[in-house]
Amino acid sequence: MADYVSSKVRLERLKKTNRFFWIILFILLLFMALILSIFNGTLYFSPHAVLDVFRGRSQEQLIRHIVWNVRLPRTLVAMMVGFNMAIAGALLQGILRNPLASPNIIGANSGAGLAAVIVMSLMPRNMKVLPSAAFLGALLAGLIIYALARREGRSSGITIILAGVALGALLSAFTSALMILHSDDLGITYTWLAGSLIGRGWPYFSLIWPYSLAGGLAAVFLGPRVNLFLLGEEVGKSLGLSVEISRLLIIINASILAGSAVSVAGTIGFIGIVAPHTARMMVGNDYRYLVILSGILGSLLLTISDTLARTLFQPLEIPVGIFTAVLGAPFFYFLLYKKRSELPIS
Amino acid sequence: MNKKKVFLAVLLMFVLCIAAIGCGKKQDDAVYSENDFSDAGDEQVKVRLLKDDLEREVEVPVQPQRVLALNSAMMEMVFELGVIPVGKVSEYIVPRPEAQDLPGISFENSPNIEMINKLAPDLIIAHASNHSQIQDSLEATGAAVFYIDPGKAEDQLIGRIDLVSEVLGCKAEADVCVQRIREKAESLQKILAGSPIKTALLIQGGSQSVRAAQTFCFWGRLLSFLGLENIVPEEVAKTTKAGFVNFDIETVIQKDPDVLLILQPGFRSASEGGQGGNGGKQGGQGPQGNGGNKPGGEGQQGKTGGEGQQELKSISPEELLAMYQDDPMWKQLSAVKNGHIYIVPDNVSPGRIRILDALDVMAKLIVPEAF
């Protein structure tokens, strides 16, 4: 008996060590991706020249400007956006107990998309309000979905998903109608809806980092509650979980994270699904670690995608949402292929 | 253990991707730009204050030396006013010799900020809707950024040439340009006056819906300048500012236009030769849009001069007629019965053709026997 207990303890310690190993490893990879993103772009600067910028020794204004004001903020925005989308996806997959849950389920994409198209079509001279409008659209959509899903003071994963699908379809219909009526603006609308990080400088970084910090910290604190959701609502309740309050808090947090990401970069797909599932394969379903690793993986995925999007076809830039879809679709196939062994979500 | 192996494999792929990005390219482009990017020794540039279409007061150089337009239609206006911009967008395919060697700055809706910085313009003419989101990045280049809303033009053929000329400080050239267009239109009107074709409808082909050009849009104005009456009433513009509207087929049948013009994506006239690329206003979003910038060659440049004779390629009349003659919705129209139904070349689009050439192309399309 003692041997059994000590072997279990050793196994737990080993699992914990593995989890920290993966987290640290991907933090290092993220740092590498950050470096490579700053060192690469349409204009070629030698690594030495770029390093001189950070050392404060560069005499070339062009290099300083490009590195400090173009590449660095864009890369940081990509990291924040990926971070936010991934954590939002992880939280939603946990509380809804659905492996396909993503920020889109709570209407983040459709709500933000409608708000953005309204601004682009009806208020084209007030494009500065676009990020705020998209954020509000995403948040409102999430709250409306939660309100629609509640019956007699209670909601469930299924009702939230169904409400999300219904509202998402309605909002997409309105978006399509607006786009048809204002078909001359289709080019910029499609570019925004595909997701893009072009021209995202320090003002956009200032917009998103507070939400990333607050939302990320909140997600870490909410992680244990999500673990209880995975046991089922009745078991969770018996262990002291306040189901409705926790669900509402998590949905609000996910909406804020997703809304802030969409408001800055448009509707970039797949990050919210790919990153959490990838993290789950490494650290399991313990949300105390899953949330952190999902965020790191989301940052890494979007940073690499954006670097590819702006360097592969220089000087042309492809919207980054296209690259995330190209990466995400094979991953979905991979998940489908693995379906015969049960996915660890439930 | 299997999971770890899978992930080490995935990890290796990531690392290889990252390495590929780092090792890809590069000739050692000179860091030292031809343009003076240094702070020291800048002469005091004379500026004047102008209000752009975003209601901003912009300090515009009195004589801008390095102009960049982020929209193909505005680029064409800049050229028409005798100014050569420092770069071009991928959608700009007008075969001008001076445009051939201009560096590209990617697509209209996703301009490459690094390239713009490298080109060091002192004036950027941007689209009020498409580029207002990246205002900070454009202003960070150090250039004066002037936003123009093409939708505010009552005449989208001539467009905002008045405002562009004011920004560039070449009002006289604008007057000459507009005068040339009007003279050309008058001469073509005289030729068309002798034909029985008086009313027209221009639609976007490729689908069952009837998306008709309004009178104020680029193509609608081409019809007006040729003296033709667009059957889409002007009152429709009060309900929507979109260039094309879903038009009722019953009204089309009732008004029975003399000629039916179809704007079909992907179609090219023979004179465009090797210029491929996507068709349609929304084309050019993919890498292949870059192909549209390939010059057609010296012979073709000569052909696309203002007075050039252009061969018009159309789909076979039999195929086109068959499509509409067999359709009960269309076959009763006079235009279909009389064979006055034509495909408009895809390059007849803002920023893809000179206005004078567009008028020529349309006139020859509608009454080929008169030329």
PDB file of N, CA and C in Angstrom, chain B residues 13-72:
ATOM      1  N   MET B  13       9.063  20.604 -36.182  1.00  0.00           N
ATOM      2  CA  MET B  13       8.485  21.306 -37.330  1.00  0.00           C
ATOM      3  C   MET B  13       8.444  22.797 -37.082  1.00  0.00           C
ATOM      4  N   PHE B  14       8.050  23.191 -35.864  1.00  0.00           N
ATOM      5  CA  PHE B  14       8.032  24.608 -35.508  1.00  0.00           C
ATOM      6  C   PHE B  14       9.411  25.209 -35.678  1.00  0.00           C
ATOM      7  N   VAL B  15      10.388  24.493 -35.119  1.00  0.00           N
ATOM      8  CA  VAL B  15      11.744  25.036 -35.163  1.00  0.00           C
ATOM      9  C   VAL B  15      12.213  25.163 -36.605  1.00  0.00           C
ATOM     10  N   LEU B  16      11.877  24.156 -37.415  1.00  0.00           N
ATOM     11  CA  LEU B  16      12.288  24.234 -38.817  1.00  0.00           C
ATOM     12  C   LEU B  16      11.599  25.395 -39.512  1.00  0.00           C
ATOM     13  N   CYS B  17      10.293  25.593 -39.201  1.00  0.00           N
ATOM     14  CA  CYS B  17       9.566  26.739 -39.769  1.00  0.00           C
ATOM     15  C   CYS B  17      10.254  28.032 -39.397  1.00  0.00           C
ATOM     16  N   ILE B  18      10.563  28.142 -38.126  1.00  0.00           N
ATOM     17  CA  ILE B  18      11.194  29.366 -37.648  1.00  0.00           C
ATOM     18  C   ILE B  18      12.544  29.549 -38.329  1.00  0.00           C
ATOM     19  N   ALA B  19      13.289  28.461 -38.458  1.00  0.00           N
ATOM     20  CA  ALA B  19      14.588  28.549 -39.111  1.00  0.00           C
ATOM     21  C   ALA B  19      14.416  28.928 -40.569  1.00  0.00           C
ATOM     22  N   ALA B  20      13.381  28.391 -41.206  1.00  0.00           N
ATOM     23  CA  ALA B  20      13.161  28.698 -42.625  1.00  0.00           C
ATOM     24  C   ALA B  20      12.879  30.165 -42.802  1.00  0.00           C
ATOM     25  N   ILE B  21      12.104  30.725 -41.889  1.00  0.00           N
ATOM     26  CA  ILE B  21      11.830  32.156 -41.974  1.00  0.00           C
ATOM     27  C   ILE B  21      13.129  32.928 -41.840  1.00  0.00           C
ATOM     28  N   GLY B  22      13.941  32.522 -40.890  1.00  0.00           N
ATOM     29  CA  GLY B  22      15.165  33.265 -40.645  1.00  0.00           C
ATOM     30  C   GLY B  22      16.168  33.138 -41.769  1.00  0.00           C
ATOM     31  N   CYS B  23      16.220  31.946 -42.412  1.00  0.00           N
ATOM     32  CA  CYS B  23      17.260  31.738 -43.409  1.00  0.00           C
ATOM     33  C   CYS B  23      16.783  32.076 -44.798  1.00  0.00           C
ATOM     34  N   GLY B  24      15.477  32.317 -44.956  1.00  0.00           N
ATOM     35  CA  GLY B  24      14.960  32.626 -46.284  1.00  0.00           C
ATOM     36  C   GLY B  24      15.506  33.939 -46.768  1.00  0.00           C
ATOM     37  N   LYS B  25      15.400  34.165 -48.104  1.00  0.00           N
ATOM     38  CA  LYS B  25      15.963  35.396 -48.678  1.00  0.00           C
ATOM     39  C   LYS B  25      17.459  35.369 -48.467  1.00  0.00           C
ATOM     40  N   LYS B  26      18.303  36.197 -48.364  1.00  0.00           N
ATOM     41  CA  LYS B  26      18.174  37.580 -48.686  1.00  0.00           C
ATOM     42  C   LYS B  26      19.468  38.071 -49.262  1.00  0.00           C
ATOM     43  N   GLN B  27      19.286  38.777 -50.317  1.00  0.00           N
ATOM     44  CA  GLN B  27      20.453  39.531 -50.715  1.00  0.00           C
ATOM     45  C   GLN B  27      20.604  40.621 -49.683  1.00  0.00           C
ATOM     46  N   ASP B  28      21.827  41.063 -49.561  1.00  0.00           N
ATOM     47  CA  ASP B  28      22.053  42.054 -48.531  1.00  0.00           C
ATOM     48  C   ASP B  28      21.615  43.407 -49.042  1.00  0.00           C
ATOM     49  N   ASP B  29      20.293  43.698 -48.904  1.00  0.00           N
ATOM     50  CA  ASP B  29      19.822  45.010 -49.330  1.00  0.00           C
ATOM     51  C   ASP B  29      20.551  46.059 -48.533  1.00  0.00           C
ATOM     52  N   ALA B  30      20.913  47.128 -49.220  1.00  0.00           N
ATOM     53  CA  ALA B  30      21.629  48.193 -48.530  1.00  0.00           C
ATOM     54  C   ALA B  30      20.719  48.774 -47.474  1.00  0.00           C
ATOM     55  N   VAL B  31      21.239  48.909 -46.301  1.00  0.00           N
ATOM     56  CA  VAL B  31      20.477  49.546 -45.252  1.00  0.00           C
ATOM     57  C   VAL B  31      20.345  51.019 -45.557  1.00  0.00           C
ATOM     58  N   TYR B  32      21.323  51.504 -46.245  1.00  0.00           N
ATOM     59  CA  TYR B  32      21.377  52.936 -46.500  1.00  0.00           C
ATOM     60  C   TYR B  32      20.427  53.266 -47.632  1.00  0.00           C
ATOM     61  N   SER B  33      19.286  53.835 -47.248  1.00  0.00           N
ATOM     62  CA  SER B  33      18.277  54.171 -48.243  1.00  0.00           C
ATOM     63  C   SER B  33      18.780  55.308 -49.104  1.00  0.00           C
ATOM     64  N   GLU B  34      18.310  55.335 -50.344  1.00  0.00           N
ATOM     65  CA  GLU B  34      18.697  56.455 -51.218  1.00  0.00           C
ATOM     66  C   GLU B  34      18.137  57.754 -50.673  1.00  0.00           C
ATOM     67  N   ASN B  35      17.073  57.622 -49.913  1.00  0.00           N
ATOM     68  CA  ASN B  35      16.426  58.821 -49.420  1.00  0.00           C
ATOM     69  C   ASN B  35      17.070  59.268 -48.125  1.00  0.00           C
ATOM     70  N   ASP B  36      17.065  60.551 -47.952  1.00  0.00           N
ATOM     71  CA  ASP B  36      17.684  61.094 -46.759  1.00  0.00           C
ATOM     72  C   ASP B  36      16.738  60.902 -45.597  1.00  0.00           C
ATOM     73  N   PHE B  37      17.043  59.954 -44.763  1.00  0.00           N
ATOM     74  CA  PHE B  37      16.189  59.654 -43.635  1.00  0.00           C
ATOM     75  C   PHE B  37      16.701  60.284 -42.362  1.00  0.00           C
ATOM     76  N   SER B  38      17.779  61.046 -42.514  1.00  0.00           N
ATOM     77  CA  SER B  38      18.394  61.579 -41.294  1.00  0.00           C
ATOM     78  C   SER B  38      17.700  62.860 -40.886  1.00  0.00           C
ATOM     79  N   ASP B  39      17.851  63.162 -39.598  1.00  0.00           N
ATOM     80  CA  ASP B  39      17.234  64.382 -39.095  1.00  0.00           C
ATOM     81  C   ASP B  39      18.023  65.611 -39.486  1.00  0.00           C
ATOM     82  N   ALA B  40      19.359  65.431 -39.495  1.00  0.00           N
ATOM     83  CA  ALA B  40      20.210  66.611 -39.666  1.00  0.00           C
ATOM     84  C   ALA B  40      20.082  67.165 -41.058  1.00  0.00           C
ATOM     85  N   GLY B  41      20.153  68.438 -41.190  1.00  0.00           N
ATOM     86  CA  GLY B  41      20.246  69.097 -42.496  1.00  0.00           C
ATOM     87  C   GLY B  41      18.927  69.143 -43.236  1.00  0.00           C
ATOM     88  N   ASP B  42      17.787  68.924 -42.630  1.00  0.00           N
ATOM     89  CA  ASP B  42      16.513  69.025 -43.346  1.00  0.00           C
ATOM     90  C   ASP B  42      16.200  70.474 -43.638  1.00  0.00           C
ATOM     91  N   GLU B  43      15.845  70.738 -44.909  1.00  0.00           N
ATOM     92  CA  GLU B  43      15.462  72.107 -45.211  1.00  0.00           C
ATOM     93  C   GLU B  43      14.057  72.315 -44.685  1.00  0.00           C
ATOM     94  N   GLN B  44      13.750  73.543 -44.421  1.00  0.00           N
ATOM     95  CA  GLN B  44      12.404  73.863 -43.973  1.00  0.00           C
ATOM     96  C   GLN B  44      11.471  73.722 -45.163  1.00  0.00           C
ATOM     97  N   VAL B  45      10.501  72.805 -45.064  1.00  0.00           N
ATOM     98  CA  VAL B  45       9.591  72.560 -46.178  1.00  0.00           C
ATOM     99  C   VAL B  45       8.389  73.474 -46.015  1.00  0.00           C
ATOM    100  N   LYS B  46       8.029  74.130 -47.138  1.00  0.00           N
ATOM    101  CA  LYS B  46       6.870  75.025 -47.054  1.00  0.00           C
ATOM    102  C   LYS B  46       5.625  74.175 -47.105  1.00  0.00           C
ATOM    103  N   VAL B  47       4.708  74.455 -46.215  1.00  0.00           N
ATOM    104  CA  VAL B  47       3.481  73.680 -46.153  1.00  0.00           C
ATOM    105  C   VAL B  47       2.282  74.613 -46.190  1.00  0.00           C
ATOM    106  N   ARG B  48       1.153  74.012 -46.537  1.00  0.00           N
ATOM    107  CA  ARG B  48      -0.110  74.748 -46.415  1.00  0.00           C
ATOM    108  C   ARG B  48      -1.115  73.808 -45.779  1.00  0.00           C
ATOM    109  N   LEU B  49      -2.153  74.436 -45.218  1.00  0.00           N
ATOM    110  CA  LEU B  49      -3.143  73.663 -44.466  1.00  0.00           C
ATOM    111  C   LEU B  49      -4.341  73.368 -45.371  1.00  0.00           C
ATOM    112  N   LEU B  50      -4.650  72.083 -45.489  1.00  0.00           N
ATOM    113  CA  LEU B  50      -5.818  71.690 -46.277  1.00  0.00           C
ATOM    114  C   LEU B  50      -6.670  70.744 -45.450  1.00  0.00           C
ATOM    115  N   LYS B  51      -7.949  70.766 -45.713  1.00  0.00           N
ATOM    116  CA  LYS B  51      -8.845  69.859 -44.969  1.00  0.00           C
ATOM    117  C   LYS B  51      -9.128  68.648 -45.846  1.00  0.00           C
ATOM    118  N   ASP B  52      -8.915  67.459 -45.274  1.00  0.00           N
ATOM    119  CA  ASP B  52      -9.185  66.259 -46.065  1.00  0.00           C
ATOM    120  C   ASP B  52     -10.601  65.744 -45.801  1.00  0.00           C
ATOM    121  N   ASP B  53     -10.916  64.613 -46.401  1.00  0.00           N
ATOM    122  CA  ASP B  53     -12.282  64.103 -46.306  1.00  0.00           C
ATOM    123  C   ASP B  53     -12.601  63.462 -44.955  1.00  0.00           C
ATOM    124  N   LEU B  54     -11.603  63.397 -44.087  1.00  0.00           N
ATOM    125  CA  LEU B  54     -11.880  62.958 -42.713  1.00  0.00           C
ATOM    126  C   LEU B  54     -11.964  64.162 -41.789  1.00  0.00           C
ATOM    127  N   GLU B  55     -12.109  65.336 -42.401  1.00  0.00           N
ATOM    128  CA  GLU B  55     -12.241  66.584 -41.650  1.00  0.00           C
ATOM    129  C   GLU B  55     -10.992  66.909 -40.839  1.00  0.00           C
ATOM    130  N   ARG B  56      -9.841  66.410 -41.312  1.00  0.00           N
ATOM    131  CA  ARG B  56      -8.597  66.721 -40.601  1.00  0.00           C
ATOM    132  C   ARG B  56      -7.903  67.871 -41.297  1.00  0.00           C
ATOM    133  N   GLU B  57      -7.274  68.714 -40.516  1.00  0.00           N
ATOM    134  CA  GLU B  57      -6.447  69.772 -41.083  1.00  0.00           C
ATOM    135  C   GLU B  57      -5.063  69.155 -41.296  1.00  0.00           C
ATOM    136  N   VAL B  58      -4.642  69.104 -42.530  1.00  0.00           N
ATOM    137  CA  VAL B  58      -3.380  68.425 -42.855  1.00  0.00           C
ATOM    138  C   VAL B  58      -2.386  69.442 -43.395  1.00  0.00           C
ATOM    139  N   GLU B  59      -1.165  69.372 -42.900  1.00  0.00           N
ATOM    140  CA  GLU B  59      -0.107  70.247 -43.426  1.00  0.00           C
ATOM    141  C   GLU B  59       0.504  69.567 -44.638  1.00  0.00           C
ATOM    142  N   VAL B  60       0.134  70.046 -45.784  1.00  0.00           N
ATOM    143  CA  VAL B  60       0.571  69.428 -47.041  1.00  0.00           C
ATOM    144  C   VAL B  60       1.704  70.258 -47.627  1.00  0.00           C
ATOM    145  N   PRO B  61       2.792  69.636 -48.092  1.00  0.00           N
ATOM    146  CA  PRO B  61       3.866  70.405 -48.726  1.00  0.00           C
ATOM    147  C   PRO B  61       3.331  71.204 -49.914  1.00  0.00           C
ATOM    148  N   VAL B  62       3.805  72.402 -50.064  1.00  0.00           N
ATOM    149  CA  VAL B  62       3.357  73.250 -51.178  1.00  0.00           C
ATOM    150  C   VAL B  62       3.717  72.587 -52.497  1.00  0.00           C
ATOM    151  N   GLN B  63       4.915  72.040 -52.561  1.00  0.00           N
ATOM    152  CA  GLN B  63       5.319  71.310 -53.766  1.00  0.00           C
ATOM    153  C   GLN B  63       5.816  69.928 -53.352  1.00  0.00           C
ATOM    154  N   PRO B  64       4.897  68.994 -53.226  1.00  0.00           N
ATOM    155  CA  PRO B  64       5.334  67.662 -52.807  1.00  0.00           C
ATOM    156  C   PRO B  64       6.260  67.034 -53.839  1.00  0.00           C
ATOM    157  N   GLN B  65       7.326  66.435 -53.376  1.00  0.00           N
ATOM    158  CA  GLN B  65       8.319  65.857 -54.279  1.00  0.00           C
ATOM    159  C   GLN B  65       8.163  64.345 -54.422  1.00  0.00           C
ATOM    160  N   ARG B  66       7.687  63.725 -53.359  1.00  0.00           N
ATOM    161  CA  ARG B  66       7.592  62.257 -53.367  1.00  0.00           C
ATOM    162  C   ARG B  66       6.175  61.879 -52.960  1.00  0.00           C
ATOM    163  N   VAL B  67       5.366  61.647 -53.977  1.00  0.00           N
ATOM    164  CA  VAL B  67       3.942  61.402 -53.746  1.00  0.00           C
ATOM    165  C   VAL B  67       3.667  59.901 -53.826  1.00  0.00           C
ATOM    166  N   LEU B  68       2.812  59.462 -52.944  1.00  0.00           N
ATOM    167  CA  LEU B  68       2.402  58.045 -52.979  1.00  0.00           C
ATOM    168  C   LEU B  68       0.887  57.995 -52.829  1.00  0.00           C
ATOM    169  N   ALA B  69       0.235  57.315 -53.767  1.00  0.00           N
ATOM    170  CA  ALA B  69      -1.218  57.132 -53.680  1.00  0.00           C
ATOM    171  C   ALA B  69      -1.497  55.667 -53.370  1.00  0.00           C
ATOM    172  N   LEU B  70      -2.334  55.416 -52.384  1.00  0.00           N
ATOM    173  CA  LEU B  70      -2.555  54.042 -51.931  1.00  0.00           C
ATOM    174  C   LEU B  70      -3.777  53.403 -52.589  1.00  0.00           C
ATOM    175  N   ASN B  71      -4.210  53.952 -53.692  1.00  0.00           N
ATOM    176  CA  ASN B  71      -5.406  53.459 -54.369  1.00  0.00           C
ATOM    177  C   ASN B  71      -5.157  53.593 -55.865  1.00  0.00           C
ATOM    178  N   SER B  72      -5.540  52.584 -56.646  1.00  0.00           N
ATOM    179  CA  SER B  72      -5.166  52.592 -58.064  1.00  0.00           C
ATOM    180  C   SER B  72      -5.841  53.726 -58.831  1.00  0.00           C
TER     181      SER B  72
END
